[in-house]
Coordinates of C-alpha atoms in Angstrom, one line a residue:
X6 CA -78.0 19.7 -71.8
X7 CA -77.3 17.6 -68.9
X8 CA -74.9 14.8 -69.2
X9 CA -76.1 11.8 -66.9
X10 CA -74.2 8.8 -66.2
X11 CA -75.9 5.7 -66.4
X12 CA -76.1 3.2 -63.6
X13 CA -73.8 0.9 -65.6
X14 CA -71.3 3.6 -66.4
X15 CA -71.0 4.4 -62.6
X16 CA -70.6 0.8 -61.8
X17 CA -67.8 1.0 -64.2
X18 CA -66.1 4.1 -62.5
X19 CA -66.5 2.4 -59.1
X20 CA -64.8 -0.8 -60.1
X21 CA -61.7 0.6 -61.9
X22 CA -59.5 1.2 -58.8
X23 CA -60.3 -2.1 -56.8
X24 CA -59.7 -3.9 -60.2
X25 CA -56.3 -2.1 -60.8
X26 CA -55.3 -2.9 -57.1
X27 CA -56.2 -6.7 -57.4
X28 CA -54.4 -7.1 -60.8
X29 CA -51.1 -5.4 -59.3
X30 CA -51.5 -7.5 -56.1
X31 CA -51.6 -4.3 -53.9
X32 CA -53.5 -3.5 -50.9
X33 CA -55.7 -0.4 -50.6
X34 CA -53.1 0.7 -48.1
X35 CA -50.2 0.2 -50.4
X36 CA -51.8 1.8 -53.1
X37 CA -52.6 5.0 -51.5
X38 CA -49.3 5.1 -50.0
X39 CA -47.6 4.4 -53.5
X40 CA -49.5 7.2 -55.2
X41 CA -49.8 9.5 -52.2
X42 CA -53.6 9.2 -52.2
X43 CA -55.2 9.6 -48.9
X44 CA -56.3 6.1 -47.7
X45 CA -60.0 7.3 -46.9
X46 CA -60.2 8.2 -50.7
X47 CA -58.8 5.1 -52.0
X48 CA -61.2 3.3 -49.3
X49 CA -64.5 5.4 -50.9
X50 CA -63.5 4.4 -54.2
X51 CA -63.5 0.8 -53.4
X52 CA -66.5 0.9 -51.5
X53 CA -68.5 2.3 -53.8
X54 CA -69.1 5.5 -52.1
X55 CA -67.2 7.7 -54.6
X56 CA -66.4 7.1 -58.3
X57 CA -62.8 7.5 -59.2
X58 CA -62.2 9.8 -62.2
X59 CA -61.5 7.6 -65.0
X60 CA -58.2 9.3 -66.1
X61 CA -56.7 8.5 -62.3
X62 CA -57.4 4.8 -62.8
X63 CA -56.1 4.5 -66.3
X64 CA -53.0 6.5 -65.0
X65 CA -52.7 4.4 -62.1
X66 CA -52.8 1.5 -64.3
X67 CA -50.4 2.6 -66.8
X68 CA -47.8 3.8 -64.2
X69 CA -47.9 0.2 -62.3
X70 CA -47.5 -1.4 -66.0
X71 CA -44.4 0.2 -66.7
X72 CA -42.9 -0.1 -63.4
X73 CA -43.6 -3.8 -63.5
X74 CA -41.4 -4.5 -66.5

C-alpha cells in the first residue's frame, strides 16, 4: 500500500524549520551556516517548496535548545 501525506501533514513539515529558526532568533542564512546546510535548501524549506525531513527539524531544535542552556 502507498502511504500518502495529507495536506495538513505536509503543511506541518513545511512549517517546522521556519518555526525553529524564529524560536531561536536565527536567520535562514545563520541557520544554514550553523548546520552546514546549503542556503538554497533552507530557503526551499522555509518557502514551502520542499518539506524538511521531520527528523532534521527535531534534531536541529534539540541541538539549538542544548546550546542555549
